[in-house]
Coordinates of C-alpha atoms in Angstrom, one line a residue:
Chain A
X1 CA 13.1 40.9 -27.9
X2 CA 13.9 37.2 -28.1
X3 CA 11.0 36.3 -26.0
X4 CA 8.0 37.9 -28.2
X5 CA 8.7 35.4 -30.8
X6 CA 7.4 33.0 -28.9
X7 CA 3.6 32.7 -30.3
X8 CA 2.4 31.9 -26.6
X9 CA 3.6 35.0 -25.2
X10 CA 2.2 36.7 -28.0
X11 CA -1.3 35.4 -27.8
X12 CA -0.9 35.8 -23.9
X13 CA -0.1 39.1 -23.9
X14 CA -3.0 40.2 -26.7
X15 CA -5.4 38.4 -24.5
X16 CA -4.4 40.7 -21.8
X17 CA -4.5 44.2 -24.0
X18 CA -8.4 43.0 -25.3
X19 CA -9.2 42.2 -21.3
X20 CA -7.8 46.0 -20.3
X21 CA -9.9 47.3 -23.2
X22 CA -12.9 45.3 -22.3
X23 CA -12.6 46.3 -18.8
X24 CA -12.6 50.1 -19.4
X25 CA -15.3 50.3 -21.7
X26 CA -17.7 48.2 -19.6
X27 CA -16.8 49.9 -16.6
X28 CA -17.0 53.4 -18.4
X29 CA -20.3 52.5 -19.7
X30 CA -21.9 51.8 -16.4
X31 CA -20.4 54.5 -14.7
X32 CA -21.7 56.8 -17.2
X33 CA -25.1 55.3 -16.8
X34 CA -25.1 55.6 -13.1
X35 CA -24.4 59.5 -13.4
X36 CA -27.2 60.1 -16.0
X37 CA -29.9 57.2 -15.4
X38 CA -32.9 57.6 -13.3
X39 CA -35.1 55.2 -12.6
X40 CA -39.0 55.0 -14.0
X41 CA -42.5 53.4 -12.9
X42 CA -45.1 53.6 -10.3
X43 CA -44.2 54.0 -6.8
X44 CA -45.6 51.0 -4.3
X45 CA -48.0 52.8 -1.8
X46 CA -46.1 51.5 1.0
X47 CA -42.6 52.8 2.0
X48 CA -39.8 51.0 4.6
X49 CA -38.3 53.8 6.7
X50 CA -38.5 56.2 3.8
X51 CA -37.4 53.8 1.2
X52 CA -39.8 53.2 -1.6
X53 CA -40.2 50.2 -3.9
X54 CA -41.6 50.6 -7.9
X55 CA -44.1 48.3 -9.0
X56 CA -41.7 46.7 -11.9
X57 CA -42.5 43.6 -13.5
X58 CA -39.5 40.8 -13.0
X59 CA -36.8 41.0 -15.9
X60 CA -37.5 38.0 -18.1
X61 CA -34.0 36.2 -18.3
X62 CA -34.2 36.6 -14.3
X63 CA -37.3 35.2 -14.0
X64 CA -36.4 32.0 -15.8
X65 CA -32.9 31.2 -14.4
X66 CA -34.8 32.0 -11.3
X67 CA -37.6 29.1 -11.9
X68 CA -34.9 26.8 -13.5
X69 CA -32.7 26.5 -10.3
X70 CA -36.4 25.5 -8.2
X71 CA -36.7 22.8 -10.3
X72 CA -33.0 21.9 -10.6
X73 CA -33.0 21.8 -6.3
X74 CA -35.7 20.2 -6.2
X75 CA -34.2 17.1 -8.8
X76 CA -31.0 17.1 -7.1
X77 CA -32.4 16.7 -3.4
X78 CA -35.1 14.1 -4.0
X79 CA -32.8 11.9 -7.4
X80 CA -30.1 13.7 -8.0
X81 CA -27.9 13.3 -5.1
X82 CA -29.1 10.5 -3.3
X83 CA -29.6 8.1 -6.3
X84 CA -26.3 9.2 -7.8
X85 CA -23.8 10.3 -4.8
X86 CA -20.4 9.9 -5.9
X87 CA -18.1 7.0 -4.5
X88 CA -14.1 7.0 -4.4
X89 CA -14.4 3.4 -4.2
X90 CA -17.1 2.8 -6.7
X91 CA -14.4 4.7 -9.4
X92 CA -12.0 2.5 -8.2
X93 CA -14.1 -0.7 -8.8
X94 CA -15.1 0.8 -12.5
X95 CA -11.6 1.9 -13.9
X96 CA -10.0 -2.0 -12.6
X97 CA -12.8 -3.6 -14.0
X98 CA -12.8 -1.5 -17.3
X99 CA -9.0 -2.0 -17.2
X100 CA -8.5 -5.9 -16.5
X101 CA -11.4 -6.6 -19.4
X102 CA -9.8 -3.9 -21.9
X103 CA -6.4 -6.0 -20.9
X104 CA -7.8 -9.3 -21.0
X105 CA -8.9 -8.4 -24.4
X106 CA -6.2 -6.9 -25.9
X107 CA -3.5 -9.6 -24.9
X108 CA -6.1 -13.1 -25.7
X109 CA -3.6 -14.0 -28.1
X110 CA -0.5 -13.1 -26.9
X111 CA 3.0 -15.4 -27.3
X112 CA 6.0 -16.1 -28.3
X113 CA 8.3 -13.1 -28.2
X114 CA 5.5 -10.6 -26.9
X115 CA 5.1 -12.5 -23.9
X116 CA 8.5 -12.9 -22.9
X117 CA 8.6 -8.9 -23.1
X118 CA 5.6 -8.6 -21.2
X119 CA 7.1 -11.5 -18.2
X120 CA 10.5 -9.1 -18.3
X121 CA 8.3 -6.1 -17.6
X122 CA 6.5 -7.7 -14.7
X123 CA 9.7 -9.7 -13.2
X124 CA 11.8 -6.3 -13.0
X125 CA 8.9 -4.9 -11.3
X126 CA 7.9 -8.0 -8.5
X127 CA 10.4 -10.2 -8.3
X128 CA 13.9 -8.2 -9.2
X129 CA 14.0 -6.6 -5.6
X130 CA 14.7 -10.7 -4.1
X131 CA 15.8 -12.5 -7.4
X132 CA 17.8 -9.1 -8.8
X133 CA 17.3 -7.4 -12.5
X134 CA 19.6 -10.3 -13.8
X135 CA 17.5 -12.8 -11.9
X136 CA 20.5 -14.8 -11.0
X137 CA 19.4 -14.0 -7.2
X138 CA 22.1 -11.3 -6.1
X139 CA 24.6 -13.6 -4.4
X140 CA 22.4 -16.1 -3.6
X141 CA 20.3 -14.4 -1.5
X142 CA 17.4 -15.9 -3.8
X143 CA 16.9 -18.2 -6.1
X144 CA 18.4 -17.5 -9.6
X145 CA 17.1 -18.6 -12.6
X146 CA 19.6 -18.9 -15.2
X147 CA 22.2 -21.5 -14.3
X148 CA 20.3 -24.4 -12.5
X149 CA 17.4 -25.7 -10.5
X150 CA 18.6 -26.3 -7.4
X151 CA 21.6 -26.3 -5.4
X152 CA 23.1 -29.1 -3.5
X153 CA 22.2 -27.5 -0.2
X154 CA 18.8 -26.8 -1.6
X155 CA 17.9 -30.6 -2.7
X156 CA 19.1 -32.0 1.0
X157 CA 17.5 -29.5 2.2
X158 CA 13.6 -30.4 0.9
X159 CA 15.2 -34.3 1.4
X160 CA 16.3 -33.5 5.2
X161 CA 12.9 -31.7 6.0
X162 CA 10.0 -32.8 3.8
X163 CA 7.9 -30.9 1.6
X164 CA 6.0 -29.8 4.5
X165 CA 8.8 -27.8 6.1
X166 CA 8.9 -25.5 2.9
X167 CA 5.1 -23.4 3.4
X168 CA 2.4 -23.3 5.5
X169 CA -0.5 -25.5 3.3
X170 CA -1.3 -28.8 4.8
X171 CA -2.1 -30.2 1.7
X172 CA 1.8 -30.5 0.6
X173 CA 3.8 -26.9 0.3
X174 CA 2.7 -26.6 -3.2
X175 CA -0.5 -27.9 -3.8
X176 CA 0.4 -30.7 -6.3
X177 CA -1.6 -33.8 -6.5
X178 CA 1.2 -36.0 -4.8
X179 CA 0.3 -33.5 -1.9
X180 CA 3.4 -34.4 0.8
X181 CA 6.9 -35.4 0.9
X182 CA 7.9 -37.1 4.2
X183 CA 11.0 -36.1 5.1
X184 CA 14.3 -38.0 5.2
X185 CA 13.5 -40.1 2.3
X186 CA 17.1 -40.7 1.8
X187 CA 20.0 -40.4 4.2
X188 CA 23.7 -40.4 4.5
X189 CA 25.7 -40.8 1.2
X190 CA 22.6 -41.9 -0.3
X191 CA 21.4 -37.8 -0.2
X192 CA 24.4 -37.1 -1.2
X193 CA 24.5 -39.0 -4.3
X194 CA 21.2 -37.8 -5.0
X195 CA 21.8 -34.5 -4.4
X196 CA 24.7 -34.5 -6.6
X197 CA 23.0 -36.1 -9.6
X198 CA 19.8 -33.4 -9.1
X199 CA 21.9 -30.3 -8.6
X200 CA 24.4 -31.1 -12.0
X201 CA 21.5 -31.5 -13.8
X202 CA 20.5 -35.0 -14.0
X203 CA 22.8 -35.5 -16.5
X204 CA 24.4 -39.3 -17.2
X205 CA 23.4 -42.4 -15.0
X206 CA 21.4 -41.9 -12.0
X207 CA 22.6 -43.2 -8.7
X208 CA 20.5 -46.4 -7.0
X209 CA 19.0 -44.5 -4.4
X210 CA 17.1 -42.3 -7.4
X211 CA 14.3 -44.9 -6.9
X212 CA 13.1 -43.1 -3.7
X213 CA 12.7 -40.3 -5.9
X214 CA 11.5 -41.6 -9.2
X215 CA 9.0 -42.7 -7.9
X216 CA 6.6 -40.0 -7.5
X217 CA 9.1 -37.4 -9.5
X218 CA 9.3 -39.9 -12.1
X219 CA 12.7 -41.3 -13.6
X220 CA 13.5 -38.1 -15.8
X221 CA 12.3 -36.2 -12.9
X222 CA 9.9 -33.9 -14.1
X223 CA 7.5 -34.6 -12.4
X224 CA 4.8 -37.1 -14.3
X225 CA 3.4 -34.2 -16.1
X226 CA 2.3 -31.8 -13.3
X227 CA 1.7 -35.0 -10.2
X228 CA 4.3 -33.9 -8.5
X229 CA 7.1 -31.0 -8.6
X230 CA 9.8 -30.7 -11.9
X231 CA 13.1 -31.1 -10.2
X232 CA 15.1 -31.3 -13.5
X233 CA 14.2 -28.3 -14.8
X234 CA 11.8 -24.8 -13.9
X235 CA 8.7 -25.3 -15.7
X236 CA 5.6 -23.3 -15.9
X237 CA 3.4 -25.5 -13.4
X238 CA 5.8 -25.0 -10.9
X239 CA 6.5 -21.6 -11.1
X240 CA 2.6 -21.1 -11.1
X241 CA 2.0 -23.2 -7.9
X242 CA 5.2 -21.1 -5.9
X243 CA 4.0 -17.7 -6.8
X244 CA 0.2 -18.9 -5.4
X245 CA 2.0 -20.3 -2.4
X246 CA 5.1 -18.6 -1.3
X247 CA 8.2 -21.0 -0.3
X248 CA 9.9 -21.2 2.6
X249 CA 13.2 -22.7 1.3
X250 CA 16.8 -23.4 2.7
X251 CA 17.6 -19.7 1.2
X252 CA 14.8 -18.0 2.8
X253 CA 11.1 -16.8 2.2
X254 CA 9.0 -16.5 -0.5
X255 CA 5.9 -14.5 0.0
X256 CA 2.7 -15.0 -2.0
X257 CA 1.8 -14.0 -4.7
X258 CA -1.7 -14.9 -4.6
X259 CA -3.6 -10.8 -4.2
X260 CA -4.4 -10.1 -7.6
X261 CA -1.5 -8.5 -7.9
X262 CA -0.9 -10.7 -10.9
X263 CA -3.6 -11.6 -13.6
X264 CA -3.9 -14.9 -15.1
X265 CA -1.8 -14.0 -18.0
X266 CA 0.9 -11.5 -16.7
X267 CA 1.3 -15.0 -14.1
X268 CA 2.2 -16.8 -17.4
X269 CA 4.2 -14.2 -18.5
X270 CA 6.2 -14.2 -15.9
X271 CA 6.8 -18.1 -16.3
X272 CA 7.8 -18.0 -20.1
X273 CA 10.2 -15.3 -19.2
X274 CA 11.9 -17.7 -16.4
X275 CA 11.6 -20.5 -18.8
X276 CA 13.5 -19.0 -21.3
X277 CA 16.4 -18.1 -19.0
X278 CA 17.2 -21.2 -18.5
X279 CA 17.0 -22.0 -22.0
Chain B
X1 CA -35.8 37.9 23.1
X2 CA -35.3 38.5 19.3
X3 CA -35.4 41.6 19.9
X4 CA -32.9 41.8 22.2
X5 CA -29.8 39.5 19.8
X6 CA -31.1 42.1 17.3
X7 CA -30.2 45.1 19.4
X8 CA -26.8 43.5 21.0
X9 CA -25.3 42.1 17.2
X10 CA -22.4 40.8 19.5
X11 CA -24.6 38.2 20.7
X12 CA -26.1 37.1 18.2
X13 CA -23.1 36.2 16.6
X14 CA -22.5 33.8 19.2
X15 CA -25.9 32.7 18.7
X16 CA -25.1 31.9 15.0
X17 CA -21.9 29.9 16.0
X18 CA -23.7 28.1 18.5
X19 CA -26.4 26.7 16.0
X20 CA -24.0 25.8 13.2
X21 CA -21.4 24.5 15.1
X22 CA -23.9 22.0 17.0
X23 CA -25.0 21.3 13.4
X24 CA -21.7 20.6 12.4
X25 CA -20.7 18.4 15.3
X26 CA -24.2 16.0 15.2
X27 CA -23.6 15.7 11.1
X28 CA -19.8 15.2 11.4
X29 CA -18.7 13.2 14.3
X30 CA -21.1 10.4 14.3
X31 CA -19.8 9.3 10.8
X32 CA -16.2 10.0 11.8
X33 CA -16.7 7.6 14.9
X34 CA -17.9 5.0 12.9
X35 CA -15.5 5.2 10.0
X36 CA -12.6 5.5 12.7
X37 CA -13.3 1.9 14.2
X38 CA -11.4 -1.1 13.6
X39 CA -11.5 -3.5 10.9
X40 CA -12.1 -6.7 11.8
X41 CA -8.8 -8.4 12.2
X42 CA -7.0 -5.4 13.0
X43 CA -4.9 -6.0 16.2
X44 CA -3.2 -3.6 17.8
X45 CA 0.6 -3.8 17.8
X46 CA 2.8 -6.1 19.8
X47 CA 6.0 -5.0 22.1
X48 CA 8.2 -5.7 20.1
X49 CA 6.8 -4.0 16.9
X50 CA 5.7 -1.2 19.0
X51 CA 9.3 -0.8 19.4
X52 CA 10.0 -1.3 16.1
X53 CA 7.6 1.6 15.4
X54 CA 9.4 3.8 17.7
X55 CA 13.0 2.9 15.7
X56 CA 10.8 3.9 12.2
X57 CA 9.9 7.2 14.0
X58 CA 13.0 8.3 15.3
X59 CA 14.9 8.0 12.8
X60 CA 11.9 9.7 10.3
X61 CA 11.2 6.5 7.9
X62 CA 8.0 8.6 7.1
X63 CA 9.7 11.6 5.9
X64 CA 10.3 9.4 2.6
X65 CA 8.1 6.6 3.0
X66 CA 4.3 7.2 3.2
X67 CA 1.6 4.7 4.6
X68 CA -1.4 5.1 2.3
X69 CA -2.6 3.6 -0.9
X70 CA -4.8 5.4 -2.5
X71 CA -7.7 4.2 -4.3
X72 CA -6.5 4.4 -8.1
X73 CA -5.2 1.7 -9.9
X74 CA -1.9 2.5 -10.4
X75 CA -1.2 2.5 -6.5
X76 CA -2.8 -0.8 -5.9
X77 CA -1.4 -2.9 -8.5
X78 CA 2.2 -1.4 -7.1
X79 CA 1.3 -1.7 -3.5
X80 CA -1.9 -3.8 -2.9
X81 CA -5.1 -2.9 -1.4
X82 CA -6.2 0.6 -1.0
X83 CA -5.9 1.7 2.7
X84 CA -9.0 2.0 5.1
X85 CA -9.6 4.5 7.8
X86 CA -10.1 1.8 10.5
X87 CA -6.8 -0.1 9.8
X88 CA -5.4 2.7 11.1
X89 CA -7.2 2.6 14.6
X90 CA -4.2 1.8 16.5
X91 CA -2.0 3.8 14.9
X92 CA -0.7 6.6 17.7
X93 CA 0.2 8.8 16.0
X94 CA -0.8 7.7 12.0
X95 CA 2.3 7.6 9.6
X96 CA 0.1 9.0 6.4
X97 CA 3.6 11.0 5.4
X98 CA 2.8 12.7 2.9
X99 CA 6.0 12.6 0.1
X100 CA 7.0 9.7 -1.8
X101 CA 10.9 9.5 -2.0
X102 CA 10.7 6.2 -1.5
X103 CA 7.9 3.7 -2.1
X104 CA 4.3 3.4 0.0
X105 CA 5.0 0.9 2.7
X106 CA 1.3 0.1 3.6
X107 CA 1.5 -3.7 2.8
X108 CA 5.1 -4.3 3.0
X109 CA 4.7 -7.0 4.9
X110 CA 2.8 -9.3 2.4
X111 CA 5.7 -8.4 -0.3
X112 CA 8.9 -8.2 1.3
X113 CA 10.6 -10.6 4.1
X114 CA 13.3 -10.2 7.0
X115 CA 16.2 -11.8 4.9
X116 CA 15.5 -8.9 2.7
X117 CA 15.0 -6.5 4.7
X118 CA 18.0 -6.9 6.7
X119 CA 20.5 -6.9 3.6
X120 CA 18.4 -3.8 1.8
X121 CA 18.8 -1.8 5.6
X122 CA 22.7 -3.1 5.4
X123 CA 23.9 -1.9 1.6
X124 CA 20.7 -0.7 -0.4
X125 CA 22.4 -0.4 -3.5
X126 CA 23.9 -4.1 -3.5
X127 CA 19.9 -5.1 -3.6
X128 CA 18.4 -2.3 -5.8
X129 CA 20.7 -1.0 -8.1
X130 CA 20.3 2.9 -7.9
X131 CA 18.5 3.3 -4.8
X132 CA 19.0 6.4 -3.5
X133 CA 18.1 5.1 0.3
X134 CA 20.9 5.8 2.8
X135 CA 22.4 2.5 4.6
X136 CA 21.0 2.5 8.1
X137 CA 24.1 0.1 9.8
X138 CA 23.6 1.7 13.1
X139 CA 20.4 -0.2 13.1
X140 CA 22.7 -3.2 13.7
X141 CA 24.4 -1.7 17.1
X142 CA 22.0 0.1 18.4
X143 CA 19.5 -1.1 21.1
X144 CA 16.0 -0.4 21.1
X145 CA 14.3 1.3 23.7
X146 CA 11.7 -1.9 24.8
X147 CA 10.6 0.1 27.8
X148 CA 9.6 3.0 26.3
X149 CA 7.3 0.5 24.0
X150 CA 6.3 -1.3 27.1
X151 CA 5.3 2.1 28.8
X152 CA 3.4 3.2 25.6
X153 CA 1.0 -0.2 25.3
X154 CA 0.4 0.1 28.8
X155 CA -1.1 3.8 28.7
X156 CA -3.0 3.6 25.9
X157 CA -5.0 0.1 26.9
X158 CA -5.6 1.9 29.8
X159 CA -6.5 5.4 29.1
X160 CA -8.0 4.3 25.4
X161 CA -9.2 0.5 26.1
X162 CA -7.0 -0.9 23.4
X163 CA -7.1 -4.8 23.8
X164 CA -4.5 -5.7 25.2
X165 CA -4.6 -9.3 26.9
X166 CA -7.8 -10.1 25.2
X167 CA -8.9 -13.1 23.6
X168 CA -7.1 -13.5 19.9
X169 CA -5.2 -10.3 20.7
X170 CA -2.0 -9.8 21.4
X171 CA -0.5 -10.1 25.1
X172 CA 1.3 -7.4 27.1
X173 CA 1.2 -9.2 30.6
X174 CA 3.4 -8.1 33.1
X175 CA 7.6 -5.9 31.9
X176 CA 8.9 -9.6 32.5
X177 CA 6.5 -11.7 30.6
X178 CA 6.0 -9.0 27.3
X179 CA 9.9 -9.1 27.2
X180 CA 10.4 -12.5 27.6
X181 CA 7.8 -13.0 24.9
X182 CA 9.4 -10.1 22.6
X183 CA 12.8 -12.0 22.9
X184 CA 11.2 -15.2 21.5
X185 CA 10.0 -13.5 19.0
X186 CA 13.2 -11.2 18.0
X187 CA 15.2 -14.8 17.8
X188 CA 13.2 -15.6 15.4
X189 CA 13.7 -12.7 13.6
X190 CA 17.5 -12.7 14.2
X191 CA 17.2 -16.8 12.8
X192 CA 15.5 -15.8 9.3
X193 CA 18.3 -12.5 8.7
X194 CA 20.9 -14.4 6.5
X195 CA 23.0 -11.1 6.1
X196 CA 26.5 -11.6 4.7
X197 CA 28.0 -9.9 7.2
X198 CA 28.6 -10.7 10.6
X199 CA 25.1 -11.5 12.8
X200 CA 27.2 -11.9 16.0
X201 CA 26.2 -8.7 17.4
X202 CA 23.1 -9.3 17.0
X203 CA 23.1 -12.5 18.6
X204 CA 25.2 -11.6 21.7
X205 CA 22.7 -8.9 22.4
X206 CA 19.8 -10.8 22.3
X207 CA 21.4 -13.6 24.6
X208 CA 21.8 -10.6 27.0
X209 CA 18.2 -9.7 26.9
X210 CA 18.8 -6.2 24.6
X211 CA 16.7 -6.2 21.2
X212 CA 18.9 -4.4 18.4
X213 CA 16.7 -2.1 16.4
X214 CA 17.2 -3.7 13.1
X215 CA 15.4 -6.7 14.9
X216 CA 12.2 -4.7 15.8
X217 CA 12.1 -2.4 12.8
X218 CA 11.7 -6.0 11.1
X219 CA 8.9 -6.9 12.9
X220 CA 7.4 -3.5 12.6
X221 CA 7.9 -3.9 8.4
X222 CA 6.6 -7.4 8.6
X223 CA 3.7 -6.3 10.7
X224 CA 2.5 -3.9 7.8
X225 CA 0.0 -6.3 5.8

């Protein structure tokens, strides 16, 4: 009897035993009245093919449950449905709305650590399926994140085509103030060079032809603080403007981004956790 | 009258279904008509995704992948926008599905792009560790059925006015101009898929005029927005 000791079987099957009992002593009860009862009271005058009516007064409870639905119909077809009909959408609009301010409250404040964890959660969720769960970019399929900026391909790439090869906005790929890079600012051994010294890292001297370059990227080039794209290193600017854009790179596509998909601060969560890949 | 559908309770059953179903059909179908039209900037489907659709039916994408976001939050932060009834106007027949073994693939397109798609249809597991999604590599050999496509955009501008050849809408023109327009647009497709293994087959059907169905399954995925 190893399944009685379960306290839930127990209490089902005494709720079943006090149902059987109820049953049979309601239903013996009215058939018992049904064999002795007769029914009282004056007799209407008229009858309906023999059948007769008394001339009882309405039972009480009857009466008012009767006068409380009028009323209730008559709320619910004038106010009650019209001014308060039930939308799908309109639930839909409440819970984000009550959910992005509850989550805009709760995280105000957040950094350090706490954010990182939060930018892992969101990266393995969006961006692991192109970069992969390591974010190294399975094979280079994508851009990784964890050993360098760019490539050597990639840099002659963006210096072969332009800025405006690499997305569809007009106003520069990436929306930074410096807006467009012409293409083929650099050519021949000159890209090379430069595309050497960008893709180890910008480490030691730079070559001469770094001048085309420096020049709006600015001699360590990151960028004159957010004029024009980091190419020494990911920072958050960047990674902000490319997930509002999309990129269409020497590797392949990047799609927006931009839905809502993201809020404000899972967009910087993501970032911090990039950032401190490379780190 | 009464009388009579009182005497004869065979008629006047019909009667009673005759009333409430003419109630039914003046209280239903106008509301259904309207919700059923397009959205604006819903386009029917090109050729070549039409074709693409066809590849996604055959071989029963919508047995594990559904096409509808709900409207709860948890299904639109995942997958985007809830789904409308009018974006699905031109879909003959609608792909609802209705099991999730895979993920919704409503919006696909605004998420996902043909590099990836190609490798993911190639080895899922080399893109998303654990997938349980079979490879699909005779998506790579096999050619699409473009006439079949053809046939079906033809019917249905004619017998349901879709709008075909209309202005901002996509073209079907003449067999010879909607497939030299498909193959334009399947090179491109066949351009952007960087798959590690060899394209080759790929690219010698295409210079033959075939479409492989990896190709227009592509640009069926990348139609979904």
């Amino acid at each position: 009897m190893n399944w009685f000791s379960d306290n839930v079987n127990q209490i089902a099957l005494l709720g079943a035993a006090v149902i059987i009992l109820a049953t049979v002593f309601v239903v013996g009860k009215y058939i018992k009245q049904m064999k002795t009862d007769r029914s009282t009271g004056v007799l209407a005058d008229d009858t309906w093919d023999g059948i007769g009516e008394y001339k009882n007064p309405l039972p009480m409870g009857w009466a008012i449950t009767f006068l409380l639905t009028m009323i209730w119909a008559m709320w619910y077809l004038t106010l009650g449905y019209p001014v308060n009909s039930y939308s799908q959408i309109g639930e839909w609009n409440e819970e984000v709305q009550a959910y992005n301010k509850a989550f805009e409250e709760k995280h105000k404040n957040i950094k350090g650590e706490e954010l990182t964890n939060m930018g892992e959660g969101v990266f393995l969720v969006q961006c692991a399926p192109c970069h992969g769960i390591d974010a190294e970019g399975i094979n280079g399929k994508a851009q990784g994140f964890v050993d360098q900026r760019m490539t050597k391909e990639q840099v002659l790439d963006v210096i072969n085509r332009g800025s405006a090869a690499l997305g569809d906005n007009p106003a520069g790929n990436l929306g930074y103030p410096m807006m467009v890079m012409p293409p083929m600012m650099a050519t021949g051994a000159d890209a090379e060079a430069i595309a050497e010294y960008v893709s180890k890292g910008m480490k030691g001297d730079a070559p001469v032809s770094f001048a085309a370059c420096s020049s709006c990227h600015g001699v360590d080039g990151k960028g004159l603080g957010g004029q024009s794209p980091n190419i020494a290193e990911f920072d958050e600017i960047l990674i902000m403007k490319t997930l509002e854009h999309g990129k269409v790179g020497s590797i392949g596509d990047m799609p927006k981004f931009n839905d809502g998909r993201l809020s404000d601060i899972q967009k910087r969560a993501v970032s911090t956790y990039i950032l401190s890949l490379s780190k | 009258m009464f009388h009579w559908l009182e005497k004869n309770p065979f008629f006047f059953a019909v009667g009673v279904f005759l009333v409430i179903a003419f109630a039914g059909i003046i209280s239903i179908l106008p509301d259904f008509a309207k919700s059923s039209q397009p959205l604006v900037g819903t386009k029917p489907y090109t050729v070549l995704e039409l074709t693409g659709r066809h590849v996604y039916i055959k071989d029963s994408c919508n047995a594990c992948h559904s096409q509808l976001i709900r409207p709860f939050k948890n299904e639109t932060d995942r997958y985007g926008k809830y789904s409308l009834s009018g974006e699905y106007a031109y879909d003959r027949p609608f792909l609802w599905g209705s099991k999730r073994t895979g993920p919704d693939l409503m919006r696909i397109g605004n998420y996902r792009t043909t590099d990836w798609h190609a490798n993911h249809m190639w080895e899922p597991t080399a893109i998303v560790p654990g997938s349980i999604m079979p490879r699909y590599r005779h998506h790579f050999t096999n050619i699409a059925n473009f006439e079949t496509a053809y046939a079906e955009a033809v019917t249905v501008k004619k017998v349901f006015n879709v709008p075909y050849d209309k202005p901002n809408m996509p073209k079907l023109g003449t067999f010879e101009e909607a497939q030299k327009e498909a193959l334009i647009e399947a090179k491109k497709i066949a351009a952007a898929m960087k798959k590690d293994t060899d394209n080759n087959d790929i690219k010698t059907a295409l210079d033959n005029g075939q479409i492989p169905e990896i190709v227009a399954l592509i640009a069926y995925l990348n139609s979904l927005k």
